[in-house]
C-alpha cells in the first residue's frame, strides 16, 4: 500500500495487480491455508475470474498454472461468512480513510439484487424475491452503503440480506459497519424499500434521514392533496403499539412535459432532522442518490460468475467486486489525478474497464493463459476444396 502514498513516476499493470492481490490476501481461506498448496494461486484465480467476469471453471480451463476448478471452489467453500463480512467491511473503512477527509459525508443506502436460478443451499431464507428478470424472481440480496462524493464515490459498507429476517435487522447491521467509518455521517438517503417503521427508527437514530414515502391510505392521500410545498407530520401505524410520528416534506413541482407528462407532481419524503431545509431542498438532497446506480453497475463488471448454491461464495464474489471498484477509485484519484485549484482533475481515460484490462494482462502472464485449443484432427473435407475449385 506504500505505493498509494508515495507513487512512482509511472503506474504499471503489475503494480495494480499487486495492489489487488494485497486486498484478496486479507480474505481468510482456511482450507488452503491449512494445506500444502499455494493460497496465492487460489487468489490469483479468484482475481482473474472477477476482472474477466468469468466462472472459476472458465479460468482454470484456459490457464496452465491454476488448480482444478473443483479444488479451487472446495477451498472457497471454507471461507467463514461472518468473518468474511467483518473483515471486508474493515477493509472498506481502511479504503475510506485513504482518500476521504474527516468532514461529514452523506451515505446512500440501497439493496443489490443478484438474480438466481436454483434452489437454496441449506435454508429457504437465503433467497429473497424481487422483480422478475430472465425468467426468475429469486435473488441473493445485499444491502450496501455508498458515500456521496463526486470524485470518490466509495462503497463503505455491505451486508447480506435474508428473506426470513426483518429488513430493519439488515439496516442495523449495516449501520454498525457505517459507525466505524472515519468521518461523521451528515445524512442517510434511502429508497422506498426502507419505508417501514422499524427501519425509519434505526436510520433516524444514526443520522438525518431522507426517503420517499409509499403512497397509500386516506391520511397520506390527504397530505398529498395540495398545490404548494409544505412541512407537516405523519403518524404511521396510528393507534397501534408500533405507532411512529415523523416529519414529512411534501414537494410540489410542474412536470413541464417531462416524459410526455404535464401538470402538478406531488411527492413526499420522510425527512428526519432536516427541518432547517425547505421541502424542495429535501427533494434535491434525495435526488443526489441516483449516483448509486453507477456504483452498482461498475460493481457488476468485476463480479465472478458462478452456479454454486453456496451463499458464502456468492457473497465473496460480490465483496471482491466492491473492493476492486474501490481500489480503482483510490488509484484514479490518489495516484493518477492531476492536482489543481478546486480539486484534482480525474484522468478520463482510466475507466474501470481499463483498470480490469491491466490486471487481466498481468494475470495472463502469471497464470499462463492457454492461447491454444485442441483440433478435431479431421480438418475440412477434401470434397469441399474440390467444390470450391469448380
mmCIF file of C-alpha atoms in Angstrom:
data_model
loop_
_atom_site.group_PDB
_atom_site.id
_atom_site.type_symbol
_atom_site.label_atom_id
_atom_site.label_comp_id
_atom_site.label_asym_id
_atom_site.label_seq_id
_atom_site.Cartn_x
_atom_site.Cartn_y
_atom_site.Cartn_z
ATOM 1 C CA UNK A 1 0.000 0.000 0.000
ATOM 2 C CA UNK A 2 3.005 2.323 0.308
ATOM 3 C CA UNK A 3 2.775 2.928 -3.456
ATOM 4 C CA UNK A 4 -0.565 4.691 -2.968
ATOM 5 C CA UNK A 5 1.015 7.316 -0.709
ATOM 6 C CA UNK A 6 4.373 7.630 -2.475
ATOM 7 C CA UNK A 7 3.758 6.537 -6.095
ATOM 8 C CA UNK A 8 6.488 6.052 -8.671
ATOM 9 C CA UNK A 9 6.592 8.308 -11.704
ATOM 10 C CA UNK A 10 4.854 5.614 -13.756
ATOM 11 C CA UNK A 11 1.925 3.338 -12.897
ATOM 12 C CA UNK A 12 2.285 -0.201 -14.255
ATOM 13 C CA UNK A 13 -0.177 -3.029 -14.690
ATOM 14 C CA UNK A 14 1.845 -5.243 -12.366
ATOM 15 C CA UNK A 15 1.511 -2.642 -9.596
ATOM 16 C CA UNK A 16 -2.261 -2.697 -9.988
ATOM 17 C CA UNK A 17 -2.242 -6.478 -9.810
ATOM 18 C CA UNK A 18 -0.086 -6.376 -6.673
ATOM 19 C CA UNK A 19 -2.487 -3.933 -5.020
ATOM 20 C CA UNK A 20 -5.497 -6.078 -5.930
ATOM 21 C CA UNK A 21 -3.888 -9.292 -4.681
ATOM 22 C CA UNK A 22 -2.917 -7.465 -1.495
ATOM 23 C CA UNK A 23 -6.611 -6.886 -0.803
ATOM 24 C CA UNK A 24 -7.529 -10.504 -1.545
ATOM 25 C CA UNK A 25 -4.688 -11.703 0.704
ATOM 26 C CA UNK A 26 -6.686 -10.360 3.668
ATOM 27 C CA UNK A 27 -9.581 -12.733 2.951
ATOM 28 C CA UNK A 28 -9.365 -15.908 5.050
ATOM 29 C CA UNK A 29 -9.462 -19.212 3.134
ATOM 30 C CA UNK A 30 -8.940 -21.767 5.950
ATOM 31 C CA UNK A 31 -8.946 -24.825 3.671
ATOM 32 C CA UNK A 32 -5.970 -23.878 1.522
ATOM 33 C CA UNK A 33 -4.137 -22.131 4.352
ATOM 34 C CA UNK A 34 -4.080 -25.420 6.259
ATOM 35 C CA UNK A 35 -2.860 -27.373 3.215
ATOM 36 C CA UNK A 36 0.434 -27.517 1.353
ATOM 37 C CA UNK A 37 -0.990 -25.824 -1.719
ATOM 38 C CA UNK A 38 -0.229 -22.219 -2.659
ATOM 39 C CA UNK A 39 -3.018 -19.917 -1.462
ATOM 40 C CA UNK A 40 -1.676 -17.225 -3.808
ATOM 41 C CA UNK A 41 -2.751 -19.264 -6.837
ATOM 42 C CA UNK A 42 -6.270 -19.541 -5.428
ATOM 43 C CA UNK A 43 -6.417 -15.771 -5.014
ATOM 44 C CA UNK A 44 -4.991 -15.135 -8.485
ATOM 45 C CA UNK A 45 -7.654 -17.432 -9.911
ATOM 46 C CA UNK A 46 -10.352 -15.560 -8.000
ATOM 47 C CA UNK A 47 -8.988 -12.220 -9.217
ATOM 48 C CA UNK A 48 -8.863 -13.450 -12.835
ATOM 49 C CA UNK A 49 -12.478 -14.616 -12.621
ATOM 50 C CA UNK A 50 -13.512 -11.214 -11.247
ATOM 51 C CA UNK A 51 -11.783 -8.946 -13.783
ATOM 52 C CA UNK A 52 -12.831 -11.221 -16.677
ATOM 53 C CA UNK A 53 -16.414 -11.713 -15.389
ATOM 54 C CA UNK A 54 -15.924 -15.461 -15.772
ATOM 55 C CA UNK A 55 -16.501 -18.520 -13.644
ATOM 56 C CA UNK A 56 -13.723 -20.264 -11.748
ATOM 57 C CA UNK A 57 -14.053 -23.198 -14.172
ATOM 58 C CA UNK A 58 -13.655 -20.913 -17.198
ATOM 59 C CA UNK A 59 -10.411 -19.558 -15.716
ATOM 60 C CA UNK A 60 -8.943 -22.920 -14.757
ATOM 61 C CA UNK A 61 -9.839 -24.374 -18.170
ATOM 62 C CA UNK A 62 -7.944 -21.630 -20.008
ATOM 63 C CA UNK A 63 -4.819 -21.250 -17.845
ATOM 64 C CA UNK A 64 -1.891 -23.538 -17.102
ATOM 65 C CA UNK A 65 -0.772 -22.687 -13.573
ATOM 66 C CA UNK A 66 -4.073 -22.984 -11.730
ATOM 67 C CA UNK A 67 -5.513 -25.785 -9.668
ATOM 68 C CA UNK A 68 -8.640 -27.562 -10.888
ATOM 69 C CA UNK A 69 -11.958 -25.766 -10.581
ATOM 70 C CA UNK A 70 -13.215 -28.440 -8.150
ATOM 71 C CA UNK A 71 -10.242 -27.944 -5.837
ATOM 72 C CA UNK A 72 -10.382 -24.144 -6.085
ATOM 73 C CA UNK A 73 -14.099 -23.993 -5.277
ATOM 74 C CA UNK A 74 -13.633 -26.522 -2.460
ATOM 75 C CA UNK A 75 -11.228 -24.090 -0.814
ATOM 76 C CA UNK A 76 -13.511 -21.105 -1.375
ATOM 77 C CA UNK A 77 -16.335 -23.014 0.330
ATOM 78 C CA UNK A 78 -14.244 -22.938 3.538
ATOM 79 C CA UNK A 79 -14.433 -19.134 3.816
ATOM 80 C CA UNK A 80 -16.288 -18.292 7.088
ATOM 81 C CA UNK A 81 -19.227 -15.948 6.264
ATOM 82 C CA UNK A 82 -19.315 -13.884 9.483
ATOM 83 C CA UNK A 83 -15.555 -13.381 9.486
ATOM 84 C CA UNK A 84 -15.645 -12.542 5.771
ATOM 85 C CA UNK A 85 -18.258 -9.812 6.236
ATOM 86 C CA UNK A 86 -16.464 -8.276 9.222
ATOM 87 C CA UNK A 87 -13.045 -8.329 7.573
ATOM 88 C CA UNK A 88 -14.146 -6.854 4.238
ATOM 89 C CA UNK A 89 -16.067 -4.091 5.977
ATOM 90 C CA UNK A 90 -12.892 -3.307 7.914
ATOM 91 C CA UNK A 91 -11.142 -3.045 4.537
ATOM 92 C CA UNK A 92 -13.854 -0.629 3.372
ATOM 93 C CA UNK A 93 -13.084 1.519 6.424
ATOM 94 C CA UNK A 94 -9.374 1.486 5.542
ATOM 95 C CA UNK A 95 -10.128 2.407 1.937
ATOM 96 C CA UNK A 96 -12.350 5.284 3.034
ATOM 97 C CA UNK A 97 -9.646 6.565 5.393
ATOM 98 C CA UNK A 98 -7.182 6.717 2.486
ATOM 99 C CA UNK A 99 -8.970 9.318 0.375
ATOM 100 C CA UNK A 100 -11.940 10.696 2.326
ATOM 101 C CA UNK A 101 -11.308 13.503 4.792
ATOM 102 C CA UNK A 102 -12.850 13.776 8.280
ATOM 103 C CA UNK A 103 -15.659 16.122 7.201
ATOM 104 C CA UNK A 104 -19.315 14.996 7.345
ATOM 105 C CA UNK A 105 -20.452 12.762 4.486
ATOM 106 C CA UNK A 106 -23.804 11.716 3.052
ATOM 107 C CA UNK A 107 -24.365 7.952 2.802
ATOM 108 C CA UNK A 108 -26.810 6.390 0.309
ATOM 109 C CA UNK A 109 -28.313 3.002 1.141
ATOM 110 C CA UNK A 110 -29.710 0.554 -1.369
ATOM 111 C CA UNK A 111 -30.357 -3.132 -1.952
ATOM 112 C CA UNK A 112 -28.361 -5.021 -4.582
ATOM 113 C CA UNK A 113 -30.224 -7.999 -6.056
ATOM 114 C CA UNK A 114 -28.378 -10.728 -7.956
ATOM 115 C CA UNK A 115 -30.991 -12.837 -9.759
ATOM 116 C CA UNK A 116 -30.669 -16.551 -9.183
ATOM 117 C CA UNK A 117 -31.949 -19.709 -10.915
ATOM 118 C CA UNK A 118 -31.721 -22.573 -8.491
ATOM 119 C CA UNK A 119 -32.531 -23.940 -5.071
ATOM 120 C CA UNK A 120 -31.416 -22.718 -1.635
ATOM 121 C CA UNK A 121 -28.101 -24.104 -0.420
ATOM 122 C CA UNK A 122 -29.322 -25.002 3.067
ATOM 123 C CA UNK A 123 -32.314 -22.838 4.059
ATOM 124 C CA UNK A 124 -35.129 -21.116 2.121
ATOM 125 C CA UNK A 125 -34.345 -17.855 3.932
ATOM 126 C CA UNK A 126 -31.139 -17.476 1.899
ATOM 127 C CA UNK A 127 -33.194 -16.313 -1.096
ATOM 128 C CA UNK A 128 -35.216 -13.130 -1.493
ATOM 129 C CA UNK A 129 -37.734 -12.162 -4.166
ATOM 130 C CA UNK A 130 -37.584 -9.181 -6.471
ATOM 131 C CA UNK A 131 -38.877 -8.041 -9.865
ATOM 132 C CA UNK A 132 -38.736 -10.931 -12.378
ATOM 133 C CA UNK A 133 -35.849 -10.957 -14.835
ATOM 134 C CA UNK A 134 -34.540 -13.694 -17.117
ATOM 135 C CA UNK A 135 -37.346 -15.974 -16.002
ATOM 136 C CA UNK A 136 -36.859 -15.754 -12.227
ATOM 137 C CA UNK A 137 -37.835 -13.533 -9.329
ATOM 138 C CA UNK A 138 -35.451 -15.228 -6.902
ATOM 139 C CA UNK A 139 -32.297 -13.425 -5.892
ATOM 140 C CA UNK A 140 -29.480 -13.173 -3.407
ATOM 141 C CA UNK A 141 -29.791 -9.734 -1.830
ATOM 142 C CA UNK A 142 -27.182 -7.426 -0.319
ATOM 143 C CA UNK A 143 -27.513 -4.082 1.428
ATOM 144 C CA UNK A 144 -24.802 -1.574 0.550
ATOM 145 C CA UNK A 145 -23.794 1.867 1.756
ATOM 146 C CA UNK A 146 -22.316 4.316 -0.753
ATOM 147 C CA UNK A 147 -20.668 7.639 0.090
ATOM 148 C CA UNK A 148 -21.920 10.619 -1.920
ATOM 149 C CA UNK A 149 -18.768 12.203 -3.360
ATOM 150 C CA UNK A 150 -18.283 13.209 -6.995
ATOM 151 C CA UNK A 151 -14.649 12.155 -7.382
ATOM 152 C CA UNK A 152 -14.508 9.441 -4.685
ATOM 153 C CA UNK A 153 -17.863 7.617 -4.538
ATOM 154 C CA UNK A 154 -16.708 4.650 -2.464
ATOM 155 C CA UNK A 155 -18.761 1.708 -1.259
ATOM 156 C CA UNK A 156 -18.263 1.867 2.505
ATOM 157 C CA UNK A 157 -20.369 -0.978 3.924
ATOM 158 C CA UNK A 158 -22.073 -4.179 2.739
ATOM 159 C CA UNK A 159 -24.113 -6.889 4.454
ATOM 160 C CA UNK A 160 -26.097 -9.863 3.069
ATOM 161 C CA UNK A 161 -29.881 -9.866 3.498
ATOM 162 C CA UNK A 162 -32.092 -12.875 4.213
ATOM 163 C CA UNK A 163 -35.801 -13.157 3.424
ATOM 164 C CA UNK A 164 -36.585 -14.629 6.859
ATOM 165 C CA UNK A 165 -35.318 -11.558 8.749
ATOM 166 C CA UNK A 166 -36.831 -8.071 9.048
ATOM 167 C CA UNK A 167 -35.194 -5.520 6.765
ATOM 168 C CA UNK A 168 -34.554 -3.440 9.858
ATOM 169 C CA UNK A 169 -32.112 -6.106 11.114
ATOM 170 C CA UNK A 170 -30.054 -5.773 7.929
ATOM 171 C CA UNK A 171 -30.229 -1.976 8.285
ATOM 172 C CA UNK A 172 -28.920 -2.242 11.844
ATOM 173 C CA UNK A 173 -26.003 -4.456 10.762
ATOM 174 C CA UNK A 174 -25.092 -2.038 8.007
ATOM 175 C CA UNK A 175 -25.281 0.941 10.353
ATOM 176 C CA UNK A 176 -22.933 -0.877 12.743
ATOM 177 C CA UNK A 177 -20.412 -1.036 9.876
ATOM 178 C CA UNK A 178 -21.080 2.600 8.967
ATOM 179 C CA UNK A 179 -20.432 3.660 12.578
ATOM 180 C CA UNK A 180 -16.808 2.522 12.203
ATOM 181 C CA UNK A 181 -16.127 4.927 9.314
ATOM 182 C CA UNK A 182 -13.531 7.653 9.976
ATOM 183 C CA UNK A 183 -15.926 10.542 9.386
ATOM 184 C CA UNK A 184 -19.219 11.926 10.640
ATOM 185 C CA UNK A 185 -22.426 10.927 8.855
ATOM 186 C CA UNK A 186 -24.272 14.058 7.694
ATOM 187 C CA UNK A 187 -27.357 12.251 6.339
ATOM 188 C CA UNK A 188 -28.673 8.885 5.164
ATOM 189 C CA UNK A 189 -30.542 8.656 1.860
ATOM 190 C CA UNK A 190 -32.633 5.540 1.205
ATOM 191 C CA UNK A 191 -35.334 4.448 -1.234
ATOM 192 C CA UNK A 192 -38.902 3.239 -0.701
ATOM 193 C CA UNK A 193 -37.665 -0.208 0.277
ATOM 194 C CA UNK A 194 -36.805 1.261 3.683
ATOM 195 C CA UNK A 195 -40.244 2.785 4.254
ATOM 196 C CA UNK A 196 -41.192 0.836 7.387
ATOM 197 C CA UNK A 197 -41.416 1.926 10.993
ATOM 198 C CA UNK A 198 -38.545 -0.141 12.383
ATOM 199 C CA UNK A 199 -36.164 0.844 9.551
ATOM 200 C CA UNK A 200 -37.029 4.541 9.861
ATOM 201 C CA UNK A 201 -36.399 4.438 13.613
ATOM 202 C CA UNK A 202 -32.988 2.796 13.177
ATOM 203 C CA UNK A 203 -31.953 5.223 10.436
ATOM 204 C CA UNK A 204 -33.157 8.230 12.426
ATOM 205 C CA UNK A 205 -31.130 7.097 15.450
ATOM 206 C CA UNK A 206 -27.953 7.170 13.336
ATOM 207 C CA UNK A 207 -28.266 10.426 11.356
ATOM 208 C CA UNK A 208 -30.609 12.731 9.448
ATOM 209 C CA UNK A 209 -32.805 10.743 7.050
ATOM 210 C CA UNK A 210 -34.480 11.375 3.694
ATOM 211 C CA UNK A 211 -36.523 8.695 1.942
ATOM 212 C CA UNK A 212 -39.680 8.746 -0.211
ATOM 213 C CA UNK A 213 -42.957 7.510 1.187
ATOM 214 C CA UNK A 214 -45.159 4.779 -0.236
ATOM 215 C CA UNK A 215 -48.498 6.233 -1.282
ATOM 216 C CA UNK A 216 -51.458 4.579 0.374
ATOM 217 C CA UNK A 217 -54.220 5.232 2.868
ATOM 218 C CA UNK A 218 -56.576 8.143 3.374
ATOM 219 C CA UNK A 219 -54.213 10.009 5.716
ATOM 220 C CA UNK A 220 -51.381 10.057 3.145
ATOM 221 C CA UNK A 221 -53.792 10.939 0.332
ATOM 222 C CA UNK A 222 -54.965 13.955 2.350
ATOM 223 C CA UNK A 223 -51.357 15.067 2.909
ATOM 224 C CA UNK A 224 -50.635 14.872 -0.835
ATOM 225 C CA UNK A 225 -53.801 16.739 -1.862
ATOM 226 C CA UNK A 226 -52.069 20.098 -2.215
ATOM 227 C CA UNK A 227 -50.788 22.588 -4.768
ATOM 228 C CA UNK A 228 -47.954 24.007 -2.636
ATOM 229 C CA UNK A 229 -44.896 22.510 -0.961
ATOM 230 C CA UNK A 230 -45.062 22.435 2.833
ATOM 231 C CA UNK A 231 -43.853 20.745 6.029
ATOM 232 C CA UNK A 232 -46.148 18.537 8.085
ATOM 233 C CA UNK A 233 -46.084 15.444 10.293
ATOM 234 C CA UNK A 234 -47.243 11.932 9.545
ATOM 235 C CA UNK A 235 -48.426 9.318 12.022
ATOM 236 C CA UNK A 236 -47.596 5.782 10.893
ATOM 237 C CA UNK A 237 -49.439 2.776 12.376
ATOM 238 C CA UNK A 238 -51.792 5.112 14.236
ATOM 239 C CA UNK A 239 -53.339 3.554 17.338
ATOM 240 C CA UNK A 240 -51.034 0.502 17.398
ATOM 241 C CA UNK A 241 -48.019 -0.403 19.519
ATOM 242 C CA UNK A 242 -45.790 0.434 16.533
ATOM 243 C CA UNK A 243 -47.134 3.988 16.241
ATOM 244 C CA UNK A 244 -44.467 6.291 14.813
ATOM 245 C CA UNK A 245 -44.568 10.033 14.152
ATOM 246 C CA UNK A 246 -42.071 11.660 11.771
ATOM 247 C CA UNK A 247 -41.624 14.940 9.796
ATOM 248 C CA UNK A 248 -42.990 14.836 6.262
ATOM 249 C CA UNK A 249 -41.695 17.093 3.482
ATOM 250 C CA UNK A 250 -44.366 17.471 0.776
ATOM 251 C CA UNK A 251 -42.958 18.796 -2.514
ATOM 252 C CA UNK A 252 -44.953 20.107 -5.468
ATOM 253 C CA UNK A 253 -43.408 20.669 -8.881
ATOM 254 C CA UNK A 254 -44.534 21.066 -12.504
ATOM 255 C CA UNK A 255 -43.775 18.193 -14.885
ATOM 256 C CA UNK A 256 -43.352 20.565 -17.854
ATOM 257 C CA UNK A 257 -43.733 17.835 -20.449
ATOM 258 C CA UNK A 258 -41.115 15.509 -18.969
ATOM 259 C CA UNK A 259 -41.727 12.047 -20.449
ATOM 260 C CA UNK A 260 -44.807 13.453 -22.117
ATOM 261 C CA UNK A 261 -46.485 14.355 -18.814
ATOM 262 C CA UNK A 262 -47.917 17.685 -17.719
ATOM 263 C CA UNK A 263 -49.461 19.176 -14.613
ATOM 264 C CA UNK A 264 -48.510 19.049 -10.939
ATOM 265 C CA UNK A 265 -46.320 16.318 -9.489
ATOM 266 C CA UNK A 266 -46.607 15.821 -5.720
ATOM 267 C CA UNK A 267 -44.012 13.818 -3.814
ATOM 268 C CA UNK A 268 -43.490 13.301 -0.096
ATOM 269 C CA UNK A 269 -40.392 12.361 1.878
ATOM 270 C CA UNK A 270 -39.658 11.141 5.374
ATOM 271 C CA UNK A 271 -37.323 13.938 6.492
ATOM 272 C CA UNK A 272 -35.960 13.375 9.994
ATOM 273 C CA UNK A 273 -33.704 16.110 11.420
ATOM 274 C CA UNK A 274 -33.866 18.134 8.191
ATOM 275 C CA UNK A 275 -36.152 20.922 9.393
ATOM 276 C CA UNK A 276 -33.509 23.537 8.526
ATOM 277 C CA UNK A 277 -34.179 22.836 4.826
ATOM 278 C CA UNK A 278 -37.196 23.624 2.678
ATOM 279 C CA UNK A 279 -39.209 20.688 1.282
ATOM 280 C CA UNK A 280 -37.733 21.390 -2.168
ATOM 281 C CA UNK A 281 -34.215 21.234 -0.700
ATOM 282 C CA UNK A 282 -35.041 17.872 0.881
ATOM 283 C CA UNK A 283 -36.147 16.600 -2.531
ATOM 284 C CA UNK A 284 -32.980 17.947 -4.172
ATOM 285 C CA UNK A 285 -30.897 16.204 -1.489
ATOM 286 C CA UNK A 286 -32.667 12.889 -2.053
ATOM 287 C CA UNK A 287 -32.290 13.046 -5.824
ATOM 288 C CA UNK A 288 -28.500 13.041 -5.430
ATOM 289 C CA UNK A 289 -28.658 9.360 -4.538
ATOM 290 C CA UNK A 290 -29.214 8.453 -8.204
ATOM 291 C CA UNK A 291 -25.406 8.223 -8.462
ATOM 292 C CA UNK A 292 -25.583 4.911 -6.613
ATOM 293 C CA UNK A 293 -26.828 3.202 -9.784
ATOM 294 C CA UNK A 294 -23.471 3.881 -11.467
ATOM 295 C CA UNK A 295 -21.663 2.375 -8.486
ATOM 296 C CA UNK A 296 -23.666 -0.832 -8.708
ATOM 297 C CA UNK A 297 -23.276 -1.071 -12.473
ATOM 298 C CA UNK A 298 -19.470 -0.937 -12.246
ATOM 299 C CA UNK A 299 -19.554 -3.476 -9.417
ATOM 300 C CA UNK A 300 -21.258 -5.971 -11.710
ATOM 301 C CA UNK A 301 -18.417 -5.517 -14.232
ATOM 302 C CA UNK A 302 -15.991 -7.166 -11.779
ATOM 303 C CA UNK A 303 -18.160 -9.942 -10.367
ATOM 304 C CA UNK A 304 -17.081 -13.512 -10.958
ATOM 305 C CA UNK A 305 -19.779 -15.803 -12.334
ATOM 306 C CA UNK A 306 -20.851 -18.964 -10.566
ATOM 307 C CA UNK A 307 -23.562 -21.591 -10.466
ATOM 308 C CA UNK A 308 -22.838 -22.625 -6.874
ATOM 309 C CA UNK A 309 -25.707 -22.574 -4.407
ATOM 310 C CA UNK A 310 -23.379 -21.593 -1.536
ATOM 311 C CA UNK A 311 -24.390 -18.063 -0.417
ATOM 312 C CA UNK A 312 -20.968 -17.514 1.185
ATOM 313 C CA UNK A 313 -19.105 -17.973 -2.104
ATOM 314 C CA UNK A 314 -21.612 -15.688 -3.797
ATOM 315 C CA UNK A 315 -21.108 -13.100 -1.051
ATOM 316 C CA UNK A 316 -17.342 -13.432 -1.532
ATOM 317 C CA UNK A 317 -17.639 -12.673 -5.260
ATOM 318 C CA UNK A 318 -19.806 -9.593 -4.576
ATOM 319 C CA UNK A 319 -17.456 -8.264 -1.883
ATOM 320 C CA UNK A 320 -14.414 -8.775 -4.138
ATOM 321 C CA UNK A 321 -16.130 -6.785 -6.887
ATOM 322 C CA UNK A 322 -16.798 -3.905 -4.471
ATOM 323 C CA UNK A 323 -13.203 -3.979 -3.202
ATOM 324 C CA UNK A 324 -11.849 -3.824 -6.757
ATOM 325 C CA UNK A 325 -14.176 -0.969 -7.667
ATOM 326 C CA UNK A 326 -12.995 0.978 -4.617
ATOM 327 C CA UNK A 327 -9.364 0.252 -5.464
ATOM 328 C CA UNK A 328 -9.911 1.673 -8.956
ATOM 329 C CA UNK A 329 -11.348 4.876 -7.460
ATOM 330 C CA UNK A 330 -8.453 5.164 -4.994
ATOM 331 C CA UNK A 331 -5.810 4.737 -7.707
ATOM 332 C CA UNK A 332 -7.641 7.051 -10.099
ATOM 333 C CA UNK A 333 -7.895 9.886 -7.567
ATOM 334 C CA UNK A 334 -4.840 9.271 -5.392
ATOM 335 C CA UNK A 335 -2.218 8.268 -7.984
ATOM 336 C CA UNK A 336 -3.327 9.478 -11.430
ATOM 337 C CA UNK A 337 -5.483 12.590 -10.904
ATOM 338 C CA UNK A 338 -3.677 15.888 -11.520
ATOM 339 C CA UNK A 339 -3.649 18.313 -8.547
ATOM 340 C CA UNK A 340 -5.163 21.702 -9.341
ATOM 341 C CA UNK A 341 -7.040 24.504 -7.657
ATOM 342 C CA UNK A 342 -10.603 23.450 -6.866
ATOM 343 C CA UNK A 343 -9.901 19.708 -6.794
ATOM 344 C CA UNK A 344 -7.912 17.129 -8.704
ATOM 345 C CA UNK A 345 -8.551 16.590 -12.419
ATOM 346 C CA UNK A 346 -9.533 12.958 -12.899
ATOM 347 C CA UNK A 347 -7.992 11.020 -15.828
ATOM 348 C CA UNK A 348 -10.956 10.331 -18.101
ATOM 349 C CA UNK A 349 -9.039 7.582 -19.929
ATOM 350 C CA UNK A 350 -8.619 5.462 -16.772
ATOM 351 C CA UNK A 351 -12.031 3.837 -16.892
ATOM 352 C CA UNK A 352 -12.918 0.813 -14.778
ATOM 353 C CA UNK A 353 -12.682 -1.259 -17.944
ATOM 354 C CA UNK A 354 -9.040 -0.163 -18.378
ATOM 355 C CA UNK A 355 -8.293 -0.968 -14.731
ATOM 356 C CA UNK A 356 -9.611 -4.502 -15.233
ATOM 357 C CA UNK A 357 -7.790 -4.975 -18.545
ATOM 358 C CA UNK A 358 -4.446 -4.040 -16.991
ATOM 359 C CA UNK A 359 -4.830 -6.561 -14.176
ATOM 360 C CA UNK A 360 -6.041 -9.174 -16.661
ATOM 361 C CA UNK A 361 -2.946 -8.570 -18.812
ATOM 362 C CA UNK A 362 -0.573 -9.334 -15.905
ATOM 363 C CA UNK A 363 -2.571 -12.379 -14.814
ATOM 364 C CA UNK A 364 -2.387 -13.735 -18.367
ATOM 365 C CA UNK A 365 1.390 -13.902 -17.976
ATOM 366 C CA UNK A 366 1.330 -15.089 -14.350
ATOM 367 C CA UNK A 367 -1.186 -17.884 -14.768
ATOM 368 C CA UNK A 368 -0.096 -18.765 -18.316
ATOM 369 C CA UNK A 369 -3.158 -18.246 -20.467
ATOM 370 C CA UNK A 370 -3.592 -21.109 -22.922
ATOM 371 C CA UNK A 371 -3.564 -19.457 -26.310
ATOM 372 C CA UNK A 372 -4.302 -22.823 -27.905
ATOM 373 C CA UNK A 373 -7.153 -25.276 -28.312
ATOM 374 C CA UNK A 374 -7.362 -28.941 -29.346
ATOM 375 C CA UNK A 375 -8.220 -29.521 -33.009
ATOM 376 C CA UNK A 376 -10.640 -32.125 -34.313
ATOM 377 C CA UNK A 377 -7.849 -33.930 -36.242
ATOM 378 C CA UNK A 378 -10.069 -34.071 -39.344
ATOM 379 C CA UNK A 379 -9.955 -30.645 -40.927
ATOM 380 C CA UNK A 380 -12.017 -29.566 -43.926
ATOM 381 C CA UNK A 381 -13.198 -32.458 -46.131
ATOM 382 C CA UNK A 382 -11.339 -32.629 -49.420
ATOM 383 C CA UNK A 383 -14.640 -32.580 -51.325
ATOM 384 C CA UNK A 384 -15.196 -29.029 -50.092
ATOM 385 C CA UNK A 385 -11.985 -27.800 -51.716
ATOM 386 C CA UNK A 386 -12.885 -29.606 -54.952
ATOM 387 C CA UNK A 387 -16.240 -27.846 -54.973
ATOM 388 C CA UNK A 388 -14.507 -24.511 -54.427
ATOM 389 C CA UNK A 389 -12.117 -25.247 -57.312
ATOM 390 C CA UNK A 390 -15.014 -25.981 -59.587
#
